[in-house]
Tab-separated table of C-alpha atoms and ligand atoms in Angstrom:
chain	number	residue	atom	x	y	z
A	228	MET	CA	22.696	-16.039	-15.400
A	229	LYS	CA	19.391	-14.905	-13.980
A	230	TYR	CA	18.991	-13.361	-10.547
A	231	ALA	CA	16.177	-11.602	-8.734
A	232	LEU	CA	15.813	-8.519	-6.561
A	233	ILE	CA	13.087	-8.130	-3.982
A	234	SER	CA	12.520	-5.223	-1.611
A	235	ASP	CA	10.077	-3.680	0.866
A	236	ILE	CA	8.342	-6.832	2.024
A	237	HIS	CA	7.025	-5.146	5.159
A	238	GLY	CA	5.833	-8.248	6.988
A	239	ASN	CA	3.513	-9.312	4.171
A	240	LEU	CA	3.921	-13.096	4.193
A	241	GLU	CA	1.356	-13.858	1.481
A	242	ALA	CA	3.114	-11.534	-0.990
A	243	LEU	CA	6.586	-12.829	-0.084
A	244	GLN	CA	5.499	-16.460	-0.402
A	245	THR	CA	3.978	-15.756	-3.828
A	246	ALA	CA	7.157	-14.009	-5.007
A	247	LEU	CA	9.431	-16.814	-3.804
A	248	ASP	CA	7.177	-19.540	-5.252
A	249	TYR	CA	7.383	-17.846	-8.656
A	250	LEU	CA	11.185	-17.567	-8.482
A	251	GLY	CA	11.499	-21.192	-7.341
A	252	LYS	CA	9.326	-22.440	-10.204
A	253	ASN	CA	11.431	-20.461	-12.663
A	254	ASN	CA	14.702	-21.790	-11.196
A	255	ILE	CA	15.874	-18.340	-10.143
A	256	ASN	CA	17.754	-19.189	-7.002
A	257	GLU	CA	20.009	-16.183	-6.608
A	258	ILE	CA	17.853	-13.652	-4.805
A	259	TYR	CA	18.901	-10.327	-3.315
A	260	CYS	CA	16.768	-8.480	-0.770
A	261	LEU	CA	17.110	-4.688	-0.606
A	262	GLY	CA	15.641	-4.281	2.876
A	263	ASP	CA	12.497	-3.328	4.766
A	264	ILE	CA	11.593	-6.918	5.546
A	265	VAL	CA	9.502	-5.653	8.467
A	266	GLY	CA	7.271	-2.698	9.387
A	267	TYR	CA	3.563	-2.183	8.471
A	268	GLY	CA	2.669	-5.877	8.055
A	269	PRO	CA	1.477	-8.604	10.431
A	270	ASN	CA	4.155	-11.325	9.874
A	271	PRO	CA	7.581	-9.788	10.577
A	272	ASN	CA	9.144	-12.915	12.097
A	273	GLU	CA	7.941	-15.260	9.365
A	274	CYS	CA	9.210	-12.863	6.687
A	275	VAL	CA	12.632	-12.472	8.328
A	276	ASN	CA	12.999	-16.262	8.567
A	277	MET	CA	12.027	-16.780	4.954
A	278	VAL	CA	14.248	-14.007	3.549
A	279	ARG	CA	17.140	-15.215	5.648
A	280	ASN	CA	16.720	-18.735	4.249
A	281	LYS	CA	16.213	-17.878	0.612
A	282	CYS	CA	18.261	-14.774	-0.131
A	283	LYS	CA	21.926	-14.652	-0.989
A	284	ASN	CA	22.392	-11.099	0.300
A	285	VAL	CA	20.079	-9.072	2.474
A	286	LEU	CA	20.416	-5.330	3.103
A	287	MET	CA	19.259	-2.990	5.852
A	288	GLY	CA	16.141	-0.900	5.242
A	289	ASN	CA	14.957	2.093	7.263
A	290	HIS	CA	12.066	0.119	8.789
A	291	ASP	CA	14.418	-2.711	9.801
A	292	PHE	CA	16.700	-0.090	11.327
A	293	ALA	CA	13.752	1.448	13.178
A	294	ALA	CA	12.464	-1.927	14.395
A	295	VAL	CA	15.744	-2.580	16.194
A	296	GLY	CA	15.576	0.832	17.843
A	297	LYS	CA	18.312	2.445	15.776
A	298	ALA	CA	16.417	4.927	13.630
A	299	ASN	CA	14.842	8.178	14.624
A	300	VAL	CA	11.136	7.625	13.891
A	301	ASP	CA	10.216	11.313	14.234
A	302	TYR	CA	10.146	11.641	10.457
A	303	PHE	CA	7.830	8.607	10.111
A	304	ASN	CA	4.139	9.331	9.588
A	305	ASP	CA	1.722	8.212	12.324
A	306	TYR	CA	0.915	4.888	10.646
A	307	ALA	CA	4.581	4.044	10.181
A	308	LYS	CA	5.308	5.003	13.791
A	309	LEU	CA	2.487	2.855	15.189
A	310	ALA	CA	3.535	-0.052	13.004
A	311	THR	CA	7.158	0.325	14.141
A	312	TYR	CA	6.152	0.120	17.815
A	313	TRP	CA	3.980	-2.938	17.039
A	314	THR	CA	6.884	-4.576	15.186
A	315	MET	CA	9.353	-3.834	17.995
A	316	LYS	CA	6.995	-5.559	20.421
A	317	ASN	CA	6.428	-8.595	18.214
A	318	LEU	CA	9.879	-9.309	16.750
A	319	SER	CA	11.806	-12.153	18.360
A	320	GLU	CA	15.180	-11.383	19.948
A	321	LYS	CA	16.841	-13.674	17.426
A	322	ASN	CA	15.328	-11.768	14.514
A	323	LYS	CA	16.187	-8.408	16.072
A	324	ASN	CA	19.807	-9.520	16.309
A	325	TYR	CA	19.717	-10.654	12.700
A	326	LEU	CA	18.221	-7.366	11.436
A	327	GLU	CA	20.762	-5.421	13.457
A	328	SER	CA	23.577	-7.246	11.654
A	329	LEU	CA	22.454	-6.321	8.123
A	330	PRO	CA	24.815	-4.274	5.918
A	331	PHE	CA	23.738	-1.125	4.046
A	332	THR	CA	25.366	-1.974	0.719
A	333	HIS	CA	26.256	-4.896	-1.494
A	334	GLN	CA	28.478	-4.523	-4.565
A	335	ASN	CA	29.899	-6.593	-7.378
A	336	ASP	CA	31.366	-5.729	-10.797
A	337	GLU	CA	27.970	-5.317	-12.361
A	338	ALA	CA	25.827	-3.710	-9.691
A	339	ILE	CA	25.595	-1.799	-6.469
A	340	MET	CA	22.612	-2.552	-4.254
A	341	VAL	CA	21.217	-0.350	-1.476
A	342	HIS	CA	17.836	0.216	0.140
A	343	ALA	CA	17.598	3.956	-0.466
A	344	SER	CA	20.501	5.819	-2.112
A	345	PRO	CA	24.070	4.902	-3.107
A	346	THR	CA	25.569	8.284	-2.113
A	347	ASN	CA	24.673	7.760	1.510
A	348	PRO	CA	23.018	4.383	2.108
A	349	SER	CA	22.276	4.967	5.801
A	350	HIS	CA	20.549	8.321	5.315
A	351	TRP	CA	17.431	7.072	3.545
A	352	TYR	CA	17.225	9.713	0.790
A	353	TYR	CA	14.558	9.192	-1.857
A	354	ILE	CA	15.533	9.115	-5.536
A	355	LEU	CA	12.393	10.438	-7.191
A	356	SER	CA	13.493	12.661	-10.069
A	357	LEU	CA	15.884	12.396	-12.990
A	358	TYR	CA	17.919	15.144	-11.334
A	359	ASP	CA	18.238	13.078	-8.107
A	360	ALA	CA	19.281	10.076	-10.185
A	361	GLN	CA	21.938	12.002	-12.144
A	362	ILE	CA	23.562	13.165	-8.879
A	363	GLU	CA	23.433	9.655	-7.415
A	364	MET	CA	25.084	8.168	-10.518
A	365	GLN	CA	28.291	10.039	-9.668
A	366	SER	CA	28.739	7.873	-6.573
A	367	PHE	CA	29.139	4.461	-8.245
A	368	ASN	CA	30.947	3.015	-11.252
A	369	GLN	CA	28.944	-0.086	-12.094
A	370	PRO	CA	26.295	-0.014	-14.845
A	371	LEU	CA	23.474	-0.990	-12.490
A	372	CYS	CA	22.274	0.342	-9.164
A	373	PHE	CA	19.305	-1.413	-7.570
A	374	ILE	CA	17.195	0.375	-4.977
A	375	GLY	CA	13.849	0.099	-3.189
A	376	HIS	CA	12.460	2.497	-0.541
A	377	SER	CA	9.836	4.494	-2.488
A	378	HIS	CA	7.808	1.356	-3.386
A	379	VAL	CA	7.430	2.711	-6.931
A	380	PRO	CA	8.992	0.660	-9.747
A	381	VAL	CA	10.955	2.869	-12.149
A	382	ILE	CA	14.241	2.926	-14.076
A	383	PHE	CA	16.405	6.034	-14.409
A	384	SER	CA	19.016	6.269	-17.144
A	385	ALA	CA	21.292	9.319	-17.291
A	386	GLN	CA	18.879	10.921	-19.776
A	387	LYS	CA	15.383	9.732	-18.981
A	388	ILE	CA	12.840	7.973	-16.806
A	389	ILE	CA	11.798	4.548	-18.096
A	390	ARG	CA	8.662	2.718	-17.052
A	391	ASN	CA	8.759	-0.456	-19.154
A	392	ASP	CA	8.180	-3.951	-17.784
A	393	TYR	CA	10.982	-5.204	-20.032
A	394	PHE	CA	14.166	-3.246	-20.541
A	395	GLY	CA	17.438	-3.954	-22.335
A	396	TYR	CA	20.413	-2.193	-20.759
A	397	ASP	CA	23.766	-1.146	-22.149
A	398	THR	CA	26.699	-2.141	-19.909
A	399	ASN	CA	28.571	1.010	-20.990
A	400	LYS	CA	25.879	3.205	-19.459
A	401	GLN	CA	24.457	3.652	-15.974
A	402	TYR	CA	20.997	2.963	-14.597
A	403	ILE	CA	19.254	3.251	-11.256
A	404	ILE	CA	16.528	0.646	-11.012
A	405	ASN	CA	13.852	0.840	-8.347
A	406	VAL	CA	12.570	-2.718	-8.078
A	407	GLY	CA	9.255	-1.714	-6.470
A	408	SER	CA	7.755	-3.351	-3.396
A	409	VAL	CA	6.755	-6.938	-2.707
A	410	GLY	CA	4.610	-6.234	0.311
A	411	GLN	CA	3.154	-2.737	-0.189
A	412	PRO	CA	3.229	-1.459	-3.805
A	413	ARG	CA	2.468	2.267	-4.177
A	414	ASP	CA	2.211	2.796	-7.914
A	415	GLY	CA	-1.535	2.296	-8.109
A	416	ASN	CA	-1.128	-1.404	-8.931
A	417	SER	CA	-1.849	-3.764	-6.036
A	418	LYS	CA	0.212	-6.610	-7.555
A	419	LEU	CA	3.558	-7.320	-5.880
A	420	SER	CA	6.614	-6.033	-7.753
A	421	MET	CA	10.104	-7.482	-8.155
A	422	VAL	CA	12.856	-7.569	-10.762
A	423	VAL	CA	14.539	-10.435	-12.601
A	424	VAL	CA	17.854	-9.699	-14.340
A	425	ASP	CA	19.303	-11.788	-17.158
A	426	ASN	CA	22.878	-10.543	-17.292
A	427	ASP	CA	23.816	-12.669	-20.337
A	428	ALA	CA	21.100	-10.992	-22.398
A	429	CYS	CA	21.429	-7.630	-20.517
A	430	LYS	CA	17.694	-7.641	-19.814
A	431	ILE	CA	15.674	-6.458	-16.864
A	432	GLN	CA	12.162	-7.728	-16.319
A	433	TYR	CA	9.604	-6.481	-13.805
A	434	VAL	CA	7.473	-9.317	-12.475
A	435	ARG	CA	4.045	-8.296	-11.144
A	436	LEU	CA	1.920	-10.942	-9.424
A	437	SER	CA	-1.406	-11.071	-7.632
A	438	TYR	CA	-1.396	-12.642	-4.189
A	439	ASN	CA	-3.943	-13.322	-1.457
A	440	ILE	CA	-4.420	-9.688	-0.335
A	441	GLU	CA	-7.655	-10.543	1.502
A	442	GLU	CA	-5.725	-12.825	3.831
A	443	THR	CA	-3.105	-10.147	4.566
A	444	TYR	CA	-5.952	-7.633	5.051
A	445	ARG	CA	-7.601	-9.879	7.670
A	446	LYS	CA	-4.320	-10.453	9.480
A	447	ILE	CA	-3.571	-6.704	9.683
A	448	ILE	CA	-6.967	-6.054	11.266
A	449	ARG	CA	-6.644	-9.042	13.622
A	450	ALA	CA	-3.187	-7.846	14.738
A	451	GLY	CA	-4.667	-4.497	15.771
A	452	LEU	CA	-2.612	-2.580	13.209
A	453	PRO	CA	-4.236	0.523	11.606
A	454	LYS	CA	-6.974	-0.317	9.062
A	455	PHE	CA	-5.398	2.155	6.638
A	456	LEU	CA	-2.440	-0.219	6.267
A	457	ALA	CA	-4.822	-2.951	5.084
A	458	GLU	CA	-6.847	-0.636	2.820
A	459	ARG	CA	-3.802	0.660	0.977
A	460	LEU	CA	-2.846	-2.865	-0.132
A	461	LEU	CA	-6.102	-3.198	-2.068
A	462	LYS	CA	-5.375	-0.105	-4.153
A	463	GLY	CA	-1.609	-0.179	-4.226
A	464	TYR	CA	-0.909	3.258	-2.766
B	737	ZN	ZN1	9.652	0.406	2.592
C-alpha cells in the first residue's frame, strides 16, 4: 500500500493544494500530516479545513501549539513571533478548537510519527545530526520514524545521513525520515517537499513540486505579514 506524509504547511494554500492534487491524481488517499498547518502563511483557516478533510491522522506542531496560545513563543525569532500573533488573530474559533485537540504522536506497527522528536514529542527538539538521530532511535521500536519541524528533507539510518530522492529501507533496521516542508522548504530548493511510502516494496520517495509561489508571495504582502516570509519562499531557505 502507498501512503503519504506531509508536514509544515504553514498556511501556504497554493503549496498544499498542489501537494494534495498530486496525491489525488496518483490515488494516494492515505495521508498523514505531521503538524505546523499554520504559522507564517496567509491562509491558516483554509489549510486547516483542507488538512482536516483529507488527512487520516493529523499531529500537533509547535506553531499550531503557539497559535492556540499554548506554547511559549519567547524562543521564536521575531518573524515567527509576529506571524504567530497574526495567526492567533485570524484563526476561527472552530479551527482553534480543532488545533487544540491534535495529538503529539501517532503509531502503528511500522512507524511512529511526530512533529519534532520521538523521545519527547511536546518539547520540539530538532534532530539535525547523526548523533541526535542515534539517541532518538532508542525511544521507538518500529523501523520508521517520520518527522518534520526543521523543514529540511533528510533520512538518518543508524550509521549515516542519506539524501536520496528514492530510498529502499530494510524493515530490520531503523530510520528517522524528515519529510521536509510543504509550505516553506529550507533546503535551498523552493519546491514543496513530501514523502510517499510504498510499504509493499519498502520504498520511500521524496516528491518535490513547483507551485504558484508568486500568488502566495502576493498574499503574504497583502496580509501585512513580514516581507521576509514571502522572500524566503522564492529561495527555499
Ligand atoms: Zn514548521
